[in-house]
Short mmCIF file of N, CA and C in Angstrom, two decimals:
data_model
loop_
_atom_site.label_atom_id
_atom_site.label_comp_id
_atom_site.label_asym_id
_atom_site.label_seq_id
_atom_site.Cartn_x
_atom_site.Cartn_y
_atom_site.Cartn_z
N PHE A 1 -3.56 51.62 -7.77
CA PHE A 1 -3.91 52.32 -6.55
C PHE A 1 -5.21 53.17 -6.70
N PRO A 2 -6.11 53.18 -5.88
CA PRO A 2 -6.13 52.53 -4.51
C PRO A 2 -6.28 51.02 -4.62
N PHE A 3 -6.07 50.47 -3.54
CA PHE A 3 -6.13 48.91 -3.47
C PHE A 3 -7.52 48.43 -3.81
N ARG A 4 -7.59 47.43 -4.70
CA ARG A 4 -8.99 46.89 -5.00
C ARG A 4 -8.94 45.45 -4.49
N PRO A 5 -9.94 45.11 -3.67
CA PRO A 5 -9.93 43.77 -3.15
C PRO A 5 -10.25 42.76 -4.32
N ILE A 6 -9.80 41.57 -3.98
CA ILE A 6 -10.03 40.44 -5.06
C ILE A 6 -11.45 40.06 -5.19
N SER A 7 -11.88 39.85 -6.38
CA SER A 7 -13.27 39.52 -6.61
C SER A 7 -13.53 38.09 -6.37
N ASN A 8 -14.82 37.66 -6.38
CA ASN A 8 -15.05 36.29 -6.28
C ASN A 8 -14.59 35.45 -7.45
N GLY A 9 -14.59 36.02 -8.63
CA GLY A 9 -14.02 35.37 -9.83
C GLY A 9 -12.50 35.20 -9.66
N GLY A 10 -11.84 36.19 -9.06
CA GLY A 10 -10.38 36.07 -8.78
C GLY A 10 -10.10 35.07 -7.80
N LYS A 11 -10.92 34.91 -6.78
CA LYS A 11 -10.76 33.76 -5.75
C LYS A 11 -10.95 32.39 -6.41
N LEU A 12 -11.92 32.31 -7.41
CA LEU A 12 -12.20 31.10 -8.04
C LEU A 12 -10.99 30.75 -8.97
N LYS A 13 -10.38 31.76 -9.66
CA LYS A 13 -9.23 31.53 -10.45
C LYS A 13 -8.02 31.05 -9.56
N MET A 14 -7.92 31.71 -8.40
CA MET A 14 -6.85 31.32 -7.43
C MET A 14 -7.07 29.84 -7.01
N PHE A 15 -8.22 29.53 -6.81
CA PHE A 15 -8.50 28.09 -6.31
C PHE A 15 -8.16 27.08 -7.45
N LEU A 16 -8.53 27.57 -8.74
CA LEU A 16 -8.34 26.57 -9.86
C LEU A 16 -6.85 26.55 -10.20
N LEU A 17 -6.09 27.49 -9.88
CA LEU A 17 -4.62 27.51 -10.19
C LEU A 17 -3.80 26.68 -9.22
N VAL A 18 -4.37 26.38 -8.10
CA VAL A 18 -3.52 25.65 -6.93
C VAL A 18 -2.93 24.36 -7.53
N PRO A 19 -3.70 23.43 -8.20
CA PRO A 19 -3.02 22.23 -8.63
C PRO A 19 -1.93 22.45 -9.71
N LEU A 20 -2.19 23.32 -10.57
CA LEU A 20 -1.21 23.52 -11.63
C LEU A 20 0.05 24.35 -11.09
N ALA A 21 -0.17 25.18 -10.11
CA ALA A 21 0.84 25.98 -9.38
C ALA A 21 1.68 24.98 -8.66
N LEU A 22 1.05 24.00 -7.96
CA LEU A 22 1.82 22.99 -7.19
C LEU A 22 2.70 22.11 -8.14
N ILE A 23 2.13 21.80 -9.24
CA ILE A 23 2.97 21.03 -10.20
C ILE A 23 4.06 21.87 -10.67
N GLY A 24 3.85 23.22 -10.89
CA GLY A 24 4.99 24.14 -11.33
C GLY A 24 5.99 24.22 -10.36
N LEU A 25 5.66 24.28 -9.11
CA LEU A 25 6.67 24.37 -7.99
C LEU A 25 7.51 23.10 -7.93
N LEU A 26 6.75 21.93 -8.04
CA LEU A 26 7.47 20.65 -7.86
C LEU A 26 8.50 20.41 -9.12
N ILE A 27 8.03 20.73 -10.33
CA ILE A 27 8.80 20.42 -11.52
C ILE A 27 9.91 21.39 -11.52
N ASN A 28 9.78 22.54 -11.18
CA ASN A 28 10.83 23.62 -11.32
C ASN A 28 11.62 23.81 -10.03
N LEU A 29 11.47 23.09 -9.01
CA LEU A 29 12.11 23.23 -7.79
C LEU A 29 13.63 23.10 -7.85
N PRO A 30 14.09 22.16 -8.74
CA PRO A 30 15.61 22.14 -8.85
C PRO A 30 16.26 23.46 -9.34
N VAL A 31 15.41 24.39 -9.99
CA VAL A 31 15.95 25.71 -10.37
C VAL A 31 15.68 26.73 -9.34
N LEU A 32 14.42 26.58 -8.80
CA LEU A 32 13.94 27.66 -8.00
C LEU A 32 14.70 27.65 -6.63
N LEU A 33 14.96 26.52 -6.01
CA LEU A 33 15.52 26.41 -4.73
C LEU A 33 17.04 26.87 -4.57
N PRO A 34 17.90 26.54 -5.54
CA PRO A 34 19.23 27.14 -5.44
C PRO A 34 19.31 28.65 -5.73
N VAL A 35 18.51 29.09 -6.53
CA VAL A 35 18.33 30.52 -6.74
C VAL A 35 17.82 31.25 -5.45
N HIS A 36 16.80 30.64 -4.80
CA HIS A 36 16.33 31.31 -3.64
C HIS A 36 17.40 31.22 -2.52
N TRP A 37 18.05 30.05 -2.37
CA TRP A 37 19.16 29.90 -1.39
C TRP A 37 20.24 30.92 -1.58
N PHE A 38 20.70 31.11 -2.83
CA PHE A 38 21.85 31.95 -3.15
C PHE A 38 21.46 33.40 -2.79
N VAL A 39 20.34 33.78 -3.26
CA VAL A 39 19.89 35.22 -2.99
C VAL A 39 19.74 35.49 -1.46
N LYS A 40 19.16 34.55 -0.77
CA LYS A 40 18.95 34.73 0.66
C LYS A 40 20.27 34.77 1.39
N THR A 41 21.24 33.92 1.17
CA THR A 41 22.42 33.77 1.95
C THR A 41 23.55 34.63 1.43
N LYS A 42 23.74 34.94 0.14
CA LYS A 42 24.93 35.57 -0.36
C LYS A 42 24.68 37.03 -0.77
N ILE A 43 23.43 37.43 -1.13
CA ILE A 43 23.24 38.83 -1.60
C ILE A 43 22.71 39.60 -0.46
N LYS A 44 23.46 40.79 -0.20
CA LYS A 44 23.04 41.59 0.94
C LYS A 44 22.42 42.96 0.41
N GLU A 45 22.72 43.27 -0.84
CA GLU A 45 22.21 44.49 -1.48
C GLU A 45 20.95 44.18 -2.25
N VAL A 46 19.77 44.86 -1.87
CA VAL A 46 18.51 44.50 -2.61
C VAL A 46 18.54 44.80 -4.06
N GLU A 47 19.45 45.86 -4.41
CA GLU A 47 19.41 46.28 -5.78
C GLU A 47 19.79 45.17 -6.80
N PHE A 48 20.51 44.14 -6.37
CA PHE A 48 21.01 43.13 -7.21
C PHE A 48 20.17 41.89 -7.20
N VAL A 49 19.20 41.76 -6.39
CA VAL A 49 18.28 40.57 -6.34
C VAL A 49 17.57 40.32 -7.64
N ALA A 50 16.90 41.29 -8.12
CA ALA A 50 16.16 41.05 -9.43
C ALA A 50 16.92 40.71 -10.54
N SER A 51 18.14 41.41 -10.76
CA SER A 51 19.07 41.03 -11.95
C SER A 51 19.66 39.65 -11.70
N LEU A 52 19.97 39.22 -10.52
CA LEU A 52 20.55 37.95 -10.27
C LEU A 52 19.55 36.82 -10.52
N LYS A 53 18.27 37.05 -10.02
CA LYS A 53 17.20 36.14 -10.25
C LYS A 53 16.91 35.95 -11.70
N PHE A 54 16.95 37.05 -12.37
CA PHE A 54 16.71 36.95 -13.86
C PHE A 54 17.84 36.21 -14.61
N GLY A 55 19.03 36.49 -14.25
CA GLY A 55 20.16 35.79 -14.90
C GLY A 55 20.18 34.29 -14.61
N PHE A 56 20.01 34.02 -13.42
CA PHE A 56 19.86 32.52 -12.94
C PHE A 56 18.73 31.92 -13.68
N ALA A 57 17.59 32.52 -13.74
CA ALA A 57 16.47 31.92 -14.35
C ALA A 57 16.67 31.70 -15.90
N LEU A 58 17.22 32.73 -16.49
CA LEU A 58 17.54 32.66 -17.94
C LEU A 58 18.36 31.48 -18.27
N LEU A 59 19.36 31.21 -17.41
CA LEU A 59 20.25 30.15 -17.76
C LEU A 59 19.67 28.79 -17.10
N GLY A 60 19.21 28.88 -15.85
CA GLY A 60 18.83 27.68 -15.31
C GLY A 60 17.60 27.04 -15.84
N PHE A 61 16.60 27.80 -16.18
CA PHE A 61 15.44 27.23 -16.76
C PHE A 61 15.56 26.62 -18.06
N CYS A 62 16.50 27.29 -18.92
CA CYS A 62 16.80 26.74 -20.19
C CYS A 62 17.51 25.38 -20.16
N VAL A 63 18.41 25.29 -19.28
CA VAL A 63 19.23 24.06 -19.09
C VAL A 63 18.23 22.96 -18.44
N TRP A 64 17.42 23.43 -17.41
CA TRP A 64 16.55 22.35 -16.86
C TRP A 64 15.64 21.86 -17.79
N TRP A 65 14.93 22.65 -18.58
CA TRP A 65 13.86 22.25 -19.48
C TRP A 65 14.53 21.40 -20.62
N TRP A 66 15.69 21.82 -21.05
CA TRP A 66 16.38 20.93 -21.96
C TRP A 66 16.65 19.52 -21.44
N LEU A 67 17.18 19.47 -20.21
CA LEU A 67 17.33 18.13 -19.57
C LEU A 67 16.02 17.35 -19.52
N LEU A 68 14.96 17.93 -19.09
CA LEU A 68 13.66 17.30 -19.03
C LEU A 68 13.20 16.84 -20.42
N ALA A 69 13.46 17.58 -21.43
CA ALA A 69 13.17 17.11 -22.80
C ALA A 69 13.99 16.04 -23.23
N SER A 70 15.31 16.15 -22.97
CA SER A 70 16.14 15.02 -23.42
C SER A 70 15.86 13.74 -22.60
N TRP A 71 15.52 13.75 -21.37
CA TRP A 71 15.16 12.67 -20.58
C TRP A 71 13.91 11.98 -21.17
N ILE A 72 12.92 12.80 -21.48
CA ILE A 72 11.64 12.36 -22.04
C ILE A 72 11.96 11.63 -23.40
N TRP A 73 12.78 12.24 -24.12
CA TRP A 73 13.10 11.64 -25.52
C TRP A 73 13.85 10.36 -25.33
N ASP A 74 14.80 10.29 -24.36
CA ASP A 74 15.46 9.04 -24.09
C ASP A 74 14.58 7.93 -23.77
N TYR A 75 13.64 8.22 -22.93
CA TYR A 75 12.74 7.13 -22.46
C TYR A 75 11.59 6.80 -23.38
N SER A 76 11.09 7.83 -24.12
CA SER A 76 9.91 7.52 -24.93
C SER A 76 10.19 7.57 -26.40
N SER A 77 11.06 8.35 -26.90
CA SER A 77 11.35 8.54 -28.30
C SER A 77 10.13 9.13 -29.11
N ARG A 78 9.29 9.82 -28.35
CA ARG A 78 8.09 10.36 -29.03
C ARG A 78 8.08 11.87 -28.97
N TRP A 79 8.13 12.62 -30.02
CA TRP A 79 8.24 14.05 -30.04
C TRP A 79 6.98 14.68 -29.39
N GLU A 80 5.79 14.08 -29.49
CA GLU A 80 4.65 14.58 -28.83
C GLU A 80 4.83 14.84 -27.31
N LEU A 81 5.38 13.79 -26.71
CA LEU A 81 5.60 13.70 -25.29
C LEU A 81 6.66 14.72 -24.93
N VAL A 82 7.73 14.96 -25.79
CA VAL A 82 8.79 15.91 -25.49
C VAL A 82 8.16 17.28 -25.51
N ILE A 83 7.28 17.62 -26.52
CA ILE A 83 6.64 18.93 -26.52
C ILE A 83 5.78 19.04 -25.32
N ILE A 84 4.93 18.15 -25.06
CA ILE A 84 4.21 18.32 -23.76
C ILE A 84 5.03 18.38 -22.46
N GLY A 85 6.15 17.65 -22.43
CA GLY A 85 7.03 17.70 -21.29
C GLY A 85 7.76 19.05 -21.10
N THR A 86 7.93 19.70 -22.28
CA THR A 86 8.58 21.01 -22.25
C THR A 86 7.59 22.18 -21.95
N LEU A 87 6.43 22.01 -22.46
CA LEU A 87 5.35 23.01 -22.33
C LEU A 87 4.84 22.96 -20.86
N LEU A 88 4.67 21.86 -20.37
CA LEU A 88 4.08 21.70 -18.97
C LEU A 88 4.85 22.52 -17.87
N PRO A 89 6.21 22.33 -17.82
CA PRO A 89 6.89 23.01 -16.75
C PRO A 89 6.75 24.59 -17.02
N PHE A 90 6.76 25.10 -18.33
CA PHE A 90 6.64 26.53 -18.54
C PHE A 90 5.18 27.01 -18.08
N ILE A 91 4.16 26.34 -18.54
CA ILE A 91 2.79 26.74 -18.27
C ILE A 91 2.56 26.66 -16.76
N SER A 92 3.07 25.64 -16.10
CA SER A 92 2.85 25.54 -14.61
C SER A 92 3.66 26.62 -13.91
N LEU A 93 4.77 26.99 -14.45
CA LEU A 93 5.52 28.05 -13.92
C LEU A 93 4.81 29.48 -13.98
N VAL A 94 4.24 29.74 -15.07
CA VAL A 94 3.40 30.81 -15.26
C VAL A 94 2.19 30.81 -14.30
N SER A 95 1.52 29.57 -14.19
CA SER A 95 0.42 29.59 -13.19
C SER A 95 0.83 29.70 -11.77
N LEU A 96 2.04 29.33 -11.46
CA LEU A 96 2.51 29.46 -10.09
C LEU A 96 2.72 31.01 -9.88
N ASN A 97 3.22 31.76 -10.80
CA ASN A 97 3.36 33.19 -10.63
C ASN A 97 1.96 33.77 -10.52
N GLY A 98 0.97 33.41 -11.32
CA GLY A 98 -0.41 33.95 -11.17
C GLY A 98 -0.98 33.54 -9.87
N PHE A 99 -0.77 32.42 -9.30
CA PHE A 99 -1.31 32.02 -8.03
C PHE A 99 -0.64 32.89 -6.91
N LEU A 100 0.64 33.06 -6.94
CA LEU A 100 1.35 33.89 -5.95
C LEU A 100 0.87 35.29 -5.93
N ARG A 101 0.70 35.85 -7.06
CA ARG A 101 0.17 37.23 -7.19
C ARG A 101 -1.18 37.34 -6.57
N LYS A 102 -2.11 36.48 -6.91
CA LYS A 102 -3.53 36.43 -6.32
C LYS A 102 -3.49 36.16 -4.89
N TRP A 103 -2.54 35.26 -4.49
CA TRP A 103 -2.54 34.95 -3.05
C TRP A 103 -2.15 36.19 -2.19
N LYS A 104 -1.07 36.94 -2.63
CA LYS A 104 -0.65 38.13 -2.09
C LYS A 104 -1.86 39.16 -1.96
N ARG A 105 -2.55 39.28 -3.06
CA ARG A 105 -3.66 40.26 -3.11
C ARG A 105 -4.74 39.76 -2.15
N PHE A 106 -5.00 38.47 -1.98
CA PHE A 106 -5.94 37.98 -1.02
C PHE A 106 -5.54 38.27 0.32
N GLN A 107 -4.24 38.09 0.69
CA GLN A 107 -3.66 38.33 1.99
C GLN A 107 -3.79 39.84 2.33
N THR A 108 -3.54 40.67 1.41
CA THR A 108 -3.69 42.14 1.55
C THR A 108 -5.07 42.48 1.81
N THR A 109 -6.05 41.86 1.12
CA THR A 109 -7.54 42.13 1.46
C THR A 109 -7.88 41.77 2.85
N ARG A 110 -7.29 40.60 3.27
CA ARG A 110 -7.73 40.22 4.69
C ARG A 110 -7.04 41.13 5.58
N MET A 111 -5.85 41.52 5.30
CA MET A 111 -5.22 42.50 6.32
C MET A 111 -5.88 43.80 6.35
N LEU A 112 -6.29 44.35 5.19
CA LEU A 112 -6.95 45.65 5.14
C LEU A 112 -8.39 45.58 5.63
N SER A 113 -8.99 44.41 5.69
CA SER A 113 -10.42 44.36 6.28
C SER A 113 -10.42 44.40 7.66
N ASN A 114 -9.24 44.40 8.46
CA ASN A 114 -9.14 44.61 9.84
C ASN A 114 -9.71 46.00 10.19
N GLU A 115 -10.56 46.02 11.23
CA GLU A 115 -11.17 47.25 11.59
C GLU A 115 -10.31 48.26 12.05
N ASN A 116 -9.12 47.97 12.50
CA ASN A 116 -8.19 49.00 12.89
C ASN A 116 -7.38 49.54 11.75
N LEU A 117 -7.18 48.82 10.75
CA LEU A 117 -6.39 49.22 9.58
C LEU A 117 -7.20 49.95 8.54
N GLN A 118 -8.48 49.60 8.43
CA GLN A 118 -9.39 50.15 7.45
C GLN A 118 -9.44 51.71 7.53
N PRO A 119 -9.71 52.37 8.58
CA PRO A 119 -9.66 53.78 8.67
C PRO A 119 -8.38 54.41 8.17
N LYS A 120 -7.27 53.80 8.74
CA LYS A 120 -5.92 54.38 8.36
C LYS A 120 -5.81 54.26 6.83
N TYR A 121 -6.16 53.20 6.15
CA TYR A 121 -5.98 53.00 4.81
C TYR A 121 -6.85 54.07 3.96
N ASP A 122 -8.12 54.18 4.52
CA ASP A 122 -8.97 55.26 3.87
C ASP A 122 -8.43 56.62 4.03
N ALA A 123 -7.90 56.99 5.12
CA ALA A 123 -7.29 58.28 5.39
C ALA A 123 -6.05 58.38 4.42
N PHE A 124 -5.28 57.45 4.21
CA PHE A 124 -4.16 57.41 3.35
C PHE A 124 -4.65 57.74 1.91
N VAL A 125 -5.69 56.97 1.49
CA VAL A 125 -6.17 57.16 0.15
C VAL A 125 -6.64 58.58 -0.09
N GLU A 126 -7.31 59.12 0.85
CA GLU A 126 -7.83 60.56 0.85
C GLU A 126 -6.71 61.55 0.70
N ARG A 127 -5.62 61.37 1.42
CA ARG A 127 -4.39 62.17 1.40
C ARG A 127 -3.73 62.07 -0.06
N VAL A 128 -3.64 60.95 -0.56
CA VAL A 128 -3.09 60.71 -1.80
C VAL A 128 -3.91 61.37 -2.92
N ASN A 129 -5.27 61.23 -2.83
CA ASN A 129 -6.12 61.96 -3.78
C ASN A 129 -5.94 63.52 -3.77
N LEU A 130 -5.86 63.97 -2.50
CA LEU A 130 -5.65 65.45 -2.38
C LEU A 130 -4.39 65.90 -3.01
N ILE A 131 -3.36 65.14 -2.85
CA ILE A 131 -2.10 65.45 -3.47
C ILE A 131 -2.18 65.32 -4.98
N ARG A 132 -2.78 64.30 -5.47
CA ARG A 132 -3.01 64.17 -6.95
C ARG A 132 -3.79 65.45 -7.48
N ASN A 133 -4.75 65.77 -6.75
CA ASN A 133 -5.73 66.97 -7.31
C ASN A 133 -4.85 68.21 -7.20
N SER A 134 -4.04 68.52 -6.23
CA SER A 134 -3.25 69.71 -6.19
C SER A 134 -2.09 69.77 -7.25
N ILE A 135 -1.66 68.51 -7.64
CA ILE A 135 -0.67 68.48 -8.69
C ILE A 135 -1.13 68.58 -10.09
N SER A 136 -2.31 68.12 -10.34
CA SER A 136 -2.88 68.09 -11.63
C SER A 136 -2.72 69.30 -12.44
N PHE A 137 -2.50 69.18 -13.65
CA PHE A 137 -2.26 70.35 -14.54
C PHE A 137 -3.50 70.80 -15.25
#
């Protein structure tokens, strides 16, 4: 805080992450989709969402990646492909997370560049800075 718009390098990274993020979404969809559905339909308290997502991910991704590795081993019997086949879903999942974070920042930048919202945001930043200065020891 205050909000910093995404730089041109960040936009380039976001653009380069799109293919890997799409692969991550497609490979990990069998784990991501049931978790998303369960949280949206069954959980009413916001306090439990993060812990349930973590628990499902801890179990679900381990089982899913083990299944992928065993399928690759059954069809190829090559340990190099098993290592690549287990690392690719993990790396692509991390890139999906990076892409989503950059995308949210990009959307916030577009929203705050609106001429109606920019003065309100600047006034808010000034008020927060005044409060910070009055509290400082």
